[in-house]
JSON list of C-alpha atoms in Angstrom, two decimals:
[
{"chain": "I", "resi": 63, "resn": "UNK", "atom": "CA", "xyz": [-21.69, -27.52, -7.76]},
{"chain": "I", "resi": 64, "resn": "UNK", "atom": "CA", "xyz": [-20.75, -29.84, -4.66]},
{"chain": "I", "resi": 65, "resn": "UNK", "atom": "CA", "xyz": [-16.82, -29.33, -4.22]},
{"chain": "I", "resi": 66, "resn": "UNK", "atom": "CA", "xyz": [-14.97, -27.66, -6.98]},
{"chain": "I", "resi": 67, "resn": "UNK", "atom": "CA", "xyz": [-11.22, -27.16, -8.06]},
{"chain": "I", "resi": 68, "resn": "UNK", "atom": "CA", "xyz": [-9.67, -24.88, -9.49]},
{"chain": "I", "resi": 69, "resn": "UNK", "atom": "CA", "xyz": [-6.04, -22.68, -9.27]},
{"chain": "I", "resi": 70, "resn": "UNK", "atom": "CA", "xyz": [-5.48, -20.81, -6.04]},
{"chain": "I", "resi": 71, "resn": "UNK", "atom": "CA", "xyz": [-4.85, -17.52, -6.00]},
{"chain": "I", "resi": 72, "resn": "UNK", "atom": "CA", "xyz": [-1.05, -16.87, -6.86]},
{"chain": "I", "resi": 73, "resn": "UNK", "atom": "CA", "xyz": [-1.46, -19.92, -9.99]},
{"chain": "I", "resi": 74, "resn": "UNK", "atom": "CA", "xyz": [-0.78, -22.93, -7.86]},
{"chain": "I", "resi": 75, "resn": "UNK", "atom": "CA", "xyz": [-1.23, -26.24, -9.67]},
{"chain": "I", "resi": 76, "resn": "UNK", "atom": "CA", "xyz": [0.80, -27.54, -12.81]},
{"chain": "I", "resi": 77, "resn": "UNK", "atom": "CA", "xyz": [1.17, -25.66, -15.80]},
{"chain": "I", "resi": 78, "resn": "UNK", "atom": "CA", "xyz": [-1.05, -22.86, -13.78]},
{"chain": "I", "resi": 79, "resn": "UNK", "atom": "CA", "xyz": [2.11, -20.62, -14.93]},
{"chain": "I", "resi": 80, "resn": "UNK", "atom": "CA", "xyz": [1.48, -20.84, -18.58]},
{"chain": "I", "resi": 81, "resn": "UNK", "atom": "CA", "xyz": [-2.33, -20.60, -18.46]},
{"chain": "I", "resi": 82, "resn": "UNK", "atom": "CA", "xyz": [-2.22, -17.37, -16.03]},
{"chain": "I", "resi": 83, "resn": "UNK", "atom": "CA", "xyz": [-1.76, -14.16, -17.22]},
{"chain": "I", "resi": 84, "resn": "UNK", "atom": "CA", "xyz": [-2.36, -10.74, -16.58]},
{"chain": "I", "resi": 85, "resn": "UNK", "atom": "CA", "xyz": [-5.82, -9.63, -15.62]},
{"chain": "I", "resi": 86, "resn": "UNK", "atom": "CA", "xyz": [-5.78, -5.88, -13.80]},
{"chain": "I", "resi": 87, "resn": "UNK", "atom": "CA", "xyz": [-7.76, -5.55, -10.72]},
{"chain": "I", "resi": 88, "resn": "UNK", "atom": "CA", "xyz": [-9.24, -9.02, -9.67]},
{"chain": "I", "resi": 89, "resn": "UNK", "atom": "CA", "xyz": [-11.88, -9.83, -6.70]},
{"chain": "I", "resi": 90, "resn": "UNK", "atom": "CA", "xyz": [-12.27, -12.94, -4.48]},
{"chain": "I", "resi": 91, "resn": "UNK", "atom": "CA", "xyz": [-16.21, -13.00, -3.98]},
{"chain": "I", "resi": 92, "resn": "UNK", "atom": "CA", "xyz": [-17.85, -15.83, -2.23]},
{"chain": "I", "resi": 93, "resn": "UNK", "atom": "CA", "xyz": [-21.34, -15.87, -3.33]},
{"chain": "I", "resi": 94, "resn": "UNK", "atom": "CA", "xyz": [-24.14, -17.63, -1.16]},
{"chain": "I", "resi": 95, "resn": "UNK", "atom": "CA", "xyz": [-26.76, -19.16, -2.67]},
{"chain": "I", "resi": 96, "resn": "UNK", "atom": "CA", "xyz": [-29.93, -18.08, 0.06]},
{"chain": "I", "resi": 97, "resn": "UNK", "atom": "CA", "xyz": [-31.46, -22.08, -1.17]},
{"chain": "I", "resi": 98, "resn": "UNK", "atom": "CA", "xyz": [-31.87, -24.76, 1.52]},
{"chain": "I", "resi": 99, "resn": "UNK", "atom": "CA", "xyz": [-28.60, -26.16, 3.12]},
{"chain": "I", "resi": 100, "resn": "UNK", "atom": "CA", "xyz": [-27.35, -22.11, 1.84]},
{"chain": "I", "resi": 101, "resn": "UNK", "atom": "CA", "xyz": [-24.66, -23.50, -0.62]},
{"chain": "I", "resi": 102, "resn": "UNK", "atom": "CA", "xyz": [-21.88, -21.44, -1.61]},
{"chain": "I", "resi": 103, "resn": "UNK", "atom": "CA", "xyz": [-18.80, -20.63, -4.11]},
{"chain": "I", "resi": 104, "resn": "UNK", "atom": "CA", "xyz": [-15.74, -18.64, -3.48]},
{"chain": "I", "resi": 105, "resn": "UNK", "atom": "CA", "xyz": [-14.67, -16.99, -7.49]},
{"chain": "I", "resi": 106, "resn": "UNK", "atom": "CA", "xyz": [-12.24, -14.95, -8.49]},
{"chain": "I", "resi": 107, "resn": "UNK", "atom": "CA", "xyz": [-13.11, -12.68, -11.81]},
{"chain": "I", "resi": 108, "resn": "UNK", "atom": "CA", "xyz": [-11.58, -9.90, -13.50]},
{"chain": "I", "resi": 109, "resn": "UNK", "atom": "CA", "xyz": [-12.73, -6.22, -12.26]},
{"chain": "I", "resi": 110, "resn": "UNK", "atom": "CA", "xyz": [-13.38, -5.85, -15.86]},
{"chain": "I", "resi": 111, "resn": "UNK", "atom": "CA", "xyz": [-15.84, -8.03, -16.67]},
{"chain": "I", "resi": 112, "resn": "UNK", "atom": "CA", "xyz": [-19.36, -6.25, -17.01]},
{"chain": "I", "resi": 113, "resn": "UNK", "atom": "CA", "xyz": [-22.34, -6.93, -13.83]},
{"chain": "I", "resi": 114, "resn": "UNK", "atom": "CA", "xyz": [-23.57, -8.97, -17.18]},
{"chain": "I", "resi": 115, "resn": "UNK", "atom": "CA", "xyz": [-20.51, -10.66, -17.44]},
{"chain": "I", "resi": 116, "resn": "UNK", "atom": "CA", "xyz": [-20.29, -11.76, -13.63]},
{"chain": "I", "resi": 117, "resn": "UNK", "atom": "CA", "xyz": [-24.20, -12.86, -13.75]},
{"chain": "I", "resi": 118, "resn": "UNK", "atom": "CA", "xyz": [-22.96, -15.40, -16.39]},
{"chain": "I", "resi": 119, "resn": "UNK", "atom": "CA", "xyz": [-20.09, -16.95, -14.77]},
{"chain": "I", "resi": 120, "resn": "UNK", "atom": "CA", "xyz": [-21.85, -17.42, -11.82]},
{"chain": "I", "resi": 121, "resn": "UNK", "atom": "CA", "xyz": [-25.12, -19.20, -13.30]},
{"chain": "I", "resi": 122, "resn": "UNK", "atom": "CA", "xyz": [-22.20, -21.41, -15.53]},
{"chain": "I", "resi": 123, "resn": "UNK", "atom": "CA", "xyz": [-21.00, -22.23, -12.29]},
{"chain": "I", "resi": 124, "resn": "UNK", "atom": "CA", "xyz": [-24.45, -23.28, -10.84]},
{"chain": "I", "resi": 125, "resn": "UNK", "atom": "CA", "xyz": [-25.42, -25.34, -13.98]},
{"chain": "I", "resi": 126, "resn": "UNK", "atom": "CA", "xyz": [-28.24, -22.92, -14.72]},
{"chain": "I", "resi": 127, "resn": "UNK", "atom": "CA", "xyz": [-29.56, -21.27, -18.01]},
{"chain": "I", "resi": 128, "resn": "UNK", "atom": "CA", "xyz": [-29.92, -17.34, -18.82]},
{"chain": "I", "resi": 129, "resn": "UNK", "atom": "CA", "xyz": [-33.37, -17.24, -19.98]},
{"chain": "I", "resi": 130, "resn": "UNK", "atom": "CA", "xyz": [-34.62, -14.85, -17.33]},
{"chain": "I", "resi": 131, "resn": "UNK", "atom": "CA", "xyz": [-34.01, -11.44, -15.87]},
{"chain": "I", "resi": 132, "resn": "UNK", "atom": "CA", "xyz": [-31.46, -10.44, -13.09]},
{"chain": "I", "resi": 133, "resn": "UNK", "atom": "CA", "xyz": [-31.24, -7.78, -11.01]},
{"chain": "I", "resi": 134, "resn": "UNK", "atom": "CA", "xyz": [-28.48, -6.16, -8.69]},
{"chain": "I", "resi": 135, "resn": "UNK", "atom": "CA", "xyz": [-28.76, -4.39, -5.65]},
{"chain": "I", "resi": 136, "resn": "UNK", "atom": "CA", "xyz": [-25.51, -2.10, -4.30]},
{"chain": "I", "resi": 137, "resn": "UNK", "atom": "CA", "xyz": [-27.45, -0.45, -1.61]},
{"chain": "I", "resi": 138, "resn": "UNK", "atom": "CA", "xyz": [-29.93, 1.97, -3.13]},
{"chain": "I", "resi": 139, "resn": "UNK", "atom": "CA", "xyz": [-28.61, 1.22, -6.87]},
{"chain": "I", "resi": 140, "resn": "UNK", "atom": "CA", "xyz": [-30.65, -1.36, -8.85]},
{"chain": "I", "resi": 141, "resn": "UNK", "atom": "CA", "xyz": [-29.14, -2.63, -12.18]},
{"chain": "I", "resi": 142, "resn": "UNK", "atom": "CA", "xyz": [-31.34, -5.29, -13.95]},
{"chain": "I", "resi": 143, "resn": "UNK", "atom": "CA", "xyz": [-30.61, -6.66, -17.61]},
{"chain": "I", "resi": 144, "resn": "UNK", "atom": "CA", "xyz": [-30.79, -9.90, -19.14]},
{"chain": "I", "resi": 145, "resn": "UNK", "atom": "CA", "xyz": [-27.54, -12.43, -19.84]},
{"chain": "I", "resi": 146, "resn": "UNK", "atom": "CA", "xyz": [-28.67, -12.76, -23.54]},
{"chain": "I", "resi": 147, "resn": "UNK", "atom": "CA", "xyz": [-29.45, -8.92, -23.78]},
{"chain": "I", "resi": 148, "resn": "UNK", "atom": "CA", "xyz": [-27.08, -7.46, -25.62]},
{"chain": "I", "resi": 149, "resn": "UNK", "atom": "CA", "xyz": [-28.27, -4.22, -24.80]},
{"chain": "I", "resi": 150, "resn": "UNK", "atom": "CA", "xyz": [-28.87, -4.55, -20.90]},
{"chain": "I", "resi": 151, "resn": "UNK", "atom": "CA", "xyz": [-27.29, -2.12, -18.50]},
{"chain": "I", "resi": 152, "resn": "UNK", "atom": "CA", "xyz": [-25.55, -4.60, -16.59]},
{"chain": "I", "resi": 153, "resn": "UNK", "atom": "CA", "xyz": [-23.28, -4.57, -20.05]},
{"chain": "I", "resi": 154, "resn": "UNK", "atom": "CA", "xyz": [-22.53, -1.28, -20.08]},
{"chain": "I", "resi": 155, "resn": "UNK", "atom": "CA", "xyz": [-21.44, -1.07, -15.98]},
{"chain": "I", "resi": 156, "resn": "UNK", "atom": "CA", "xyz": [-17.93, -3.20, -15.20]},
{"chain": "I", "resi": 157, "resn": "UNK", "atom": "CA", "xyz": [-17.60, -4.87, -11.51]},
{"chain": "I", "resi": 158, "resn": "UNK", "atom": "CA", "xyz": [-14.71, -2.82, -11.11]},
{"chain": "I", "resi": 159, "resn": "UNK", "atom": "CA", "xyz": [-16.16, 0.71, -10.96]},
{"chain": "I", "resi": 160, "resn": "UNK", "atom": "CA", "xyz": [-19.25, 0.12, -8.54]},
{"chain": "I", "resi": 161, "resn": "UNK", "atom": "CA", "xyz": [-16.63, 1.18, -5.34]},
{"chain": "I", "resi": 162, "resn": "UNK", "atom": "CA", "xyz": [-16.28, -2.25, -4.02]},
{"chain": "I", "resi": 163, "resn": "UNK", "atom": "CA", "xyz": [-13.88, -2.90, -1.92]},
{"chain": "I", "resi": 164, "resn": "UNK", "atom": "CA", "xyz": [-13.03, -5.85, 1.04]},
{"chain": "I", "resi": 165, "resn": "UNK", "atom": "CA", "xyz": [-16.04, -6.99, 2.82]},
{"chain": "I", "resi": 166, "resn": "UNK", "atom": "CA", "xyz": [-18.25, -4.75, 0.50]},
{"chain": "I", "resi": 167, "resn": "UNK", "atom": "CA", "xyz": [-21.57, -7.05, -0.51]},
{"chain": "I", "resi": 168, "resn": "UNK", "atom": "CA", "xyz": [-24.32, -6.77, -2.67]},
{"chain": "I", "resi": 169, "resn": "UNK", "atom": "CA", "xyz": [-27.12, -9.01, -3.47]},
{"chain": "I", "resi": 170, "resn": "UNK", "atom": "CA", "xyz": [-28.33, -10.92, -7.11]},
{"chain": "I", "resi": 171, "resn": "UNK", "atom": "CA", "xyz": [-31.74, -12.16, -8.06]},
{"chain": "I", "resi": 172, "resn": "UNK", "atom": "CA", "xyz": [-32.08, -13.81, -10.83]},
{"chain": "I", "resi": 173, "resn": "UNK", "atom": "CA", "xyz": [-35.66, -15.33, -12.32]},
{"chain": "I", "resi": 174, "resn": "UNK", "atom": "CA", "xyz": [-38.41, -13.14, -10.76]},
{"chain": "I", "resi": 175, "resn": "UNK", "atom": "CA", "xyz": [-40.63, -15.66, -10.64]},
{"chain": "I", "resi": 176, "resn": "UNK", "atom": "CA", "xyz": [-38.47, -18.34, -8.71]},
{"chain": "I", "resi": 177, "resn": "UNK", "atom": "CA", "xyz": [-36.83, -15.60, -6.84]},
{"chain": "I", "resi": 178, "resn": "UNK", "atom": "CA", "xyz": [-33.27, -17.03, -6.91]},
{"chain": "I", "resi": 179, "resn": "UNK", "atom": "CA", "xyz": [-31.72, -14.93, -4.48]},
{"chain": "I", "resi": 180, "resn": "UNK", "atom": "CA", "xyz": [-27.31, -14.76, -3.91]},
{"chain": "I", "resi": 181, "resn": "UNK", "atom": "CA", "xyz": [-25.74, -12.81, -1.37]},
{"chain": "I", "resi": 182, "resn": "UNK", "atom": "CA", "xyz": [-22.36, -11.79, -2.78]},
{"chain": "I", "resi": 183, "resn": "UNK", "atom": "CA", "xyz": [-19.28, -10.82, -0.36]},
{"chain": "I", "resi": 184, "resn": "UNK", "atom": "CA", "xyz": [-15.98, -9.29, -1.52]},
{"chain": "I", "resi": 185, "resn": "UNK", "atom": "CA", "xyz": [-13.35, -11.45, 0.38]},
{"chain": "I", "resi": 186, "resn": "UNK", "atom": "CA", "xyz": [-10.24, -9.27, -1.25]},
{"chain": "I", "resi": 187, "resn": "UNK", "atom": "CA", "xyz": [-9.54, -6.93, -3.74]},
{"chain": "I", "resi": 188, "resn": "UNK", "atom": "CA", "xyz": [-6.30, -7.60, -5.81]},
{"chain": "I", "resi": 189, "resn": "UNK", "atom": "CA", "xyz": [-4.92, -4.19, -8.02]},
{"chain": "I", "resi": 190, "resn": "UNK", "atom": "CA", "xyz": [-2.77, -6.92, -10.38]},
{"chain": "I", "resi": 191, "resn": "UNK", "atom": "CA", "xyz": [-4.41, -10.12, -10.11]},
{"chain": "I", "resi": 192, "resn": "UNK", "atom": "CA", "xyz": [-3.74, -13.01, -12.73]},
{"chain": "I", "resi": 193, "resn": "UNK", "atom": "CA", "xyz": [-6.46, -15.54, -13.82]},
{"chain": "I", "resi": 194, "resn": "UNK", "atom": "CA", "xyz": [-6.79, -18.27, -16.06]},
{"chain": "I", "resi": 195, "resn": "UNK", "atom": "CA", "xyz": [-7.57, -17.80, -20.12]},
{"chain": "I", "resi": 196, "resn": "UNK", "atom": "CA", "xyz": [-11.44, -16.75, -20.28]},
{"chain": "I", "resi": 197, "resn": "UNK", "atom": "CA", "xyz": [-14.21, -19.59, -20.42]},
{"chain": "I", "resi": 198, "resn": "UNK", "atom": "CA", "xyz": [-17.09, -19.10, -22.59]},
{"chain": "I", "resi": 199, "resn": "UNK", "atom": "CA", "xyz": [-20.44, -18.58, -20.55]},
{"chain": "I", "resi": 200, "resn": "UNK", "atom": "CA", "xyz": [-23.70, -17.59, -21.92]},
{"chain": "I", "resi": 201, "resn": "UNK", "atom": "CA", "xyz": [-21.71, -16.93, -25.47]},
{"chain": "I", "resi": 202, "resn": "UNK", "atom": "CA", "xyz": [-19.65, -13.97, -23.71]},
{"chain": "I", "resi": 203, "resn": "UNK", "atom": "CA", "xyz": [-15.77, -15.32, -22.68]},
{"chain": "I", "resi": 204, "resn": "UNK", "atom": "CA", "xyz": [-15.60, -14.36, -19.11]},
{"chain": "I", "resi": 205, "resn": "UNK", "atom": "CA", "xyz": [-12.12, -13.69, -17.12]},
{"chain": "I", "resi": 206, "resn": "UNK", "atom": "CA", "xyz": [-14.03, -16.10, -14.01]},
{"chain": "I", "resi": 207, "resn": "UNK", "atom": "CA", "xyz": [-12.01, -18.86, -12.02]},
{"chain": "I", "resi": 208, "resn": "UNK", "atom": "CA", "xyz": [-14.04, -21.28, -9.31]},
{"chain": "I", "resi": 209, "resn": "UNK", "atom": "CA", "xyz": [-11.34, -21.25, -5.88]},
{"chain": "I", "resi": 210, "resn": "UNK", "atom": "CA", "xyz": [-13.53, -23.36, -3.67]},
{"chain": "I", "resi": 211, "resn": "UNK", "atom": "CA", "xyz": [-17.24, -24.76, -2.97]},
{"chain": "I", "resi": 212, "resn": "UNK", "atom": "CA", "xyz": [-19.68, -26.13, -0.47]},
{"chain": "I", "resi": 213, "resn": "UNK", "atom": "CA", "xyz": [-23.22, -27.76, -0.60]},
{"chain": "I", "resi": 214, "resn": "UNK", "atom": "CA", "xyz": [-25.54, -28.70, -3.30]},
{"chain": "I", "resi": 215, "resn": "UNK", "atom": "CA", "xyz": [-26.91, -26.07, -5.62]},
{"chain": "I", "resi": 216, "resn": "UNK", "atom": "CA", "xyz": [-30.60, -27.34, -6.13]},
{"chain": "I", "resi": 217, "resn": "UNK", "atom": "CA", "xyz": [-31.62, -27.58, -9.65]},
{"chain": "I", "resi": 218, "resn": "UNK", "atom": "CA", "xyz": [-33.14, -24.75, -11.61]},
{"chain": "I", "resi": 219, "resn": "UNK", "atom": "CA", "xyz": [-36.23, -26.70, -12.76]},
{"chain": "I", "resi": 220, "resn": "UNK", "atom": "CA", "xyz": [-36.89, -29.23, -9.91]},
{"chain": "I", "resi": 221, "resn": "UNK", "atom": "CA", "xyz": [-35.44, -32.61, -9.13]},
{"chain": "I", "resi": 222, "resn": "UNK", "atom": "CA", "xyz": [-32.95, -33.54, -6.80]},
{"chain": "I", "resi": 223, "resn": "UNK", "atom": "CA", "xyz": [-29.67, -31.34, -5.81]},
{"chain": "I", "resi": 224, "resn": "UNK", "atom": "CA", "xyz": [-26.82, -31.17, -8.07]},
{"chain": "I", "resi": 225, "resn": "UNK", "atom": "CA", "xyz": [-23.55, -32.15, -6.80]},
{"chain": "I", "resi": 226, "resn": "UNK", "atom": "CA", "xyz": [-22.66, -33.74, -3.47]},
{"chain": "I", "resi": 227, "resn": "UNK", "atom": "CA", "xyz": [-19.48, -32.82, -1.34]},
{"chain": "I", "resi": 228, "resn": "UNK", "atom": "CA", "xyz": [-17.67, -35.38, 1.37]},
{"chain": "I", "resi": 229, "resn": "UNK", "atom": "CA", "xyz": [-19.08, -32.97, 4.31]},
{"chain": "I", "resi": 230, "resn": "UNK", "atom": "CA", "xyz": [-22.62, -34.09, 3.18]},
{"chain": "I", "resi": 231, "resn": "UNK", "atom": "CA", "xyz": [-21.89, -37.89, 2.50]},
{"chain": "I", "resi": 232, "resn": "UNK", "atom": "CA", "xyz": [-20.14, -37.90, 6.10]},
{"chain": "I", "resi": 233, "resn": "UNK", "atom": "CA", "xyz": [-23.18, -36.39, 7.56]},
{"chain": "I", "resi": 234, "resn": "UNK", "atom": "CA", "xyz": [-25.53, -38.86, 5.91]},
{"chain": "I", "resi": 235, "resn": "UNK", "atom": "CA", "xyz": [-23.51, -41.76, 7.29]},
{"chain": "I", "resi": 236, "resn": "UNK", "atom": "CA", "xyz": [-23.26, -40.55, 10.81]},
{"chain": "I", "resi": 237, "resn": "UNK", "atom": "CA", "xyz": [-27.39, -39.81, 10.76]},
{"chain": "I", "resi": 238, "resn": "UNK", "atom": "CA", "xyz": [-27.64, -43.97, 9.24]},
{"chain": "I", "resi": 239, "resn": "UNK", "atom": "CA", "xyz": [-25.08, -45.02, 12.24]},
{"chain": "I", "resi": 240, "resn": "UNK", "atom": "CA", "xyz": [-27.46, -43.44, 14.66]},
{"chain": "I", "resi": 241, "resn": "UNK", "atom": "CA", "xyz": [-30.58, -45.08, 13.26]},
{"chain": "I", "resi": 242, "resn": "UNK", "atom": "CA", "xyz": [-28.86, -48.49, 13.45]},
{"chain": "I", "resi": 243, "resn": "UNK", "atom": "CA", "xyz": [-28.08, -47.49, 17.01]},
{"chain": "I", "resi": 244, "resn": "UNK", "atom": "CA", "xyz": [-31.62, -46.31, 17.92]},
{"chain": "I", "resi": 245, "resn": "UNK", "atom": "CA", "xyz": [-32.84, -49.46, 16.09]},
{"chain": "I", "resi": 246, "resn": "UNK", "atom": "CA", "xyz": [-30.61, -51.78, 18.63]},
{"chain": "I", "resi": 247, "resn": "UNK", "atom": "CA", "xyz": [-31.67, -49.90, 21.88]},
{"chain": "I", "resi": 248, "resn": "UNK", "atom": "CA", "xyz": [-35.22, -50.36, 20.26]},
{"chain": "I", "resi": 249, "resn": "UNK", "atom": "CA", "xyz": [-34.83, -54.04, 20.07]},
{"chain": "I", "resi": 250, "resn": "UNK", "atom": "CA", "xyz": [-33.02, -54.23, 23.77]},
{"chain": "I", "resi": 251, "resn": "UNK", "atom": "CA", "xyz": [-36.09, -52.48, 25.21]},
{"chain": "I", "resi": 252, "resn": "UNK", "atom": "CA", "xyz": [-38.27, -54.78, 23.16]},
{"chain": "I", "resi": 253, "resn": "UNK", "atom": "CA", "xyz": [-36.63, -57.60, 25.08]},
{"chain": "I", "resi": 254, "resn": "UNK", "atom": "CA", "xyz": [-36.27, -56.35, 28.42]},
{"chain": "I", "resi": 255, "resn": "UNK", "atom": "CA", "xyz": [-40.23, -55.67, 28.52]},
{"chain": "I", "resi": 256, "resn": "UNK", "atom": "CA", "xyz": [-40.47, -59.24, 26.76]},
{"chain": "I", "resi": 257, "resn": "UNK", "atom": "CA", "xyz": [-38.56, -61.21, 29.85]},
{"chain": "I", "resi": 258, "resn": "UNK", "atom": "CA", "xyz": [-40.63, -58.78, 32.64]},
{"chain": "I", "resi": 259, "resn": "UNK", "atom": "CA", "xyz": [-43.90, -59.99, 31.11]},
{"chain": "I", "resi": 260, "resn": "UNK", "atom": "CA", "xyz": [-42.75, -63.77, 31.47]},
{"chain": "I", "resi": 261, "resn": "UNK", "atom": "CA", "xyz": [-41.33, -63.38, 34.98]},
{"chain": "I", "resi": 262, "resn": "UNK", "atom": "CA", "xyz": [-45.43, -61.65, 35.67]},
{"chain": "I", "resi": 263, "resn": "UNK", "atom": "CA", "xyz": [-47.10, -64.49, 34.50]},
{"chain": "I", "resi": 264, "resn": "UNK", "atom": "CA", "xyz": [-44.68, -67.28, 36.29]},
{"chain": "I", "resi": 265, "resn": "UNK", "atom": "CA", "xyz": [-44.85, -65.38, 40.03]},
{"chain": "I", "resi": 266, "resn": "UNK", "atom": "CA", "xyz": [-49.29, -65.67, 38.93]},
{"chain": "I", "resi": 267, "resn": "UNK", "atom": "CA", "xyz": [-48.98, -69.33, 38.27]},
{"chain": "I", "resi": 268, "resn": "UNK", "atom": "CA", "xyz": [-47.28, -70.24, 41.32]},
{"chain": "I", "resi": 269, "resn": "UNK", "atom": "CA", "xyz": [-49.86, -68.33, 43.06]}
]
């Protein structure tokens, strides 16, 4: 959530050398969370990985749990499953073979009840990518690396958004500078009509 690091593609960053290896095909998604404020992350993750797989790097990433259902829509083609479903569809179907290609996209809900709906855009398509050692998410070890991020992912549950990124905190200040400024041109009126009033009632008493 909020800004997030992470190795470029090509292993920038120290000791990204050693940690990088060998992953096949790899895409560069940027998936749009359709919340308030429409937060987003740009990933890179391992054609490999099962539409089960990719569900549970990208709730990792958003700080939520797997409890509920997902479903994916390539066009026409619905796959739904479950993260902890061993079982699902989405495990038996790998992001690689669902003819994706660049600036192919495809949509994610997740939770039917909240409706938590991603819009999901293939940015490139590498044939021999490298990525970082897996990560664990949802108990399955998922070939997933976070490039970039944007805006606060609001929390699964309720509450107040999670993370914050220097974009936002600039805005916030600007929109407080502008108040102070309204509140001064406030005041000036204020005084202006103040002095008019007096100058009224002196020109009545001379008359």
């Amino acid at each position: 959530p909020g800004k997030t690091g992470g190795a470029m593609a090509g292993g920038e960053g120290p000791g990204a050398a050693k940690r990088a290896k060998a992953a096949g095909q790899v895409l560069t998604l940027k998936v749009m969370y359709m919340m308030q404020g429409k937060p987003w992350h740009r990933l890179r993750i391992a054609g490999e990985e099962s539409l089960n797989n990719l569900v549970a790097g990208i709730l990792d990433v958003m700080g939520y749990d797997d409890m509920h259902l997902y479903m994916l829509s390539f066009g026409p083609k619905e796959i739904t499953g479950a993260v902890f479903d061993k079982d699902s569809e989405g495990r038996k179907k790998k992001l690689g073979d669902m003819g994706l290609e660049k600036d192919s996209m495809f949509r994610i809900v997740y939770d039917f009840g909240d409706n938590n709906e991603m819009l999901v855009t293939v940015e490139d398509v590498e044939e021999e990518g490298v990525l970082p050692p897996p990560k664990v998410c949802s108990d399955y070890e998922v070939r997933i690396e976070v490039l970039q991020g944007h805006g606060k992912i609001w929390p699964q549950y309720g509450g107040d958004p999670l993370g914050e990124n220097e974009d936002d905190e600039e805005d916030e200040d600007e929109a407080s500078e502008e108040d102070e400024d309204d509140d001064f041109d406030d005041q000036e009126d204020t005084d202006e009509d103040e002095e008019g009033w007096e100058d009224s009632a002196d020109d009545e008493d001379e008359d």
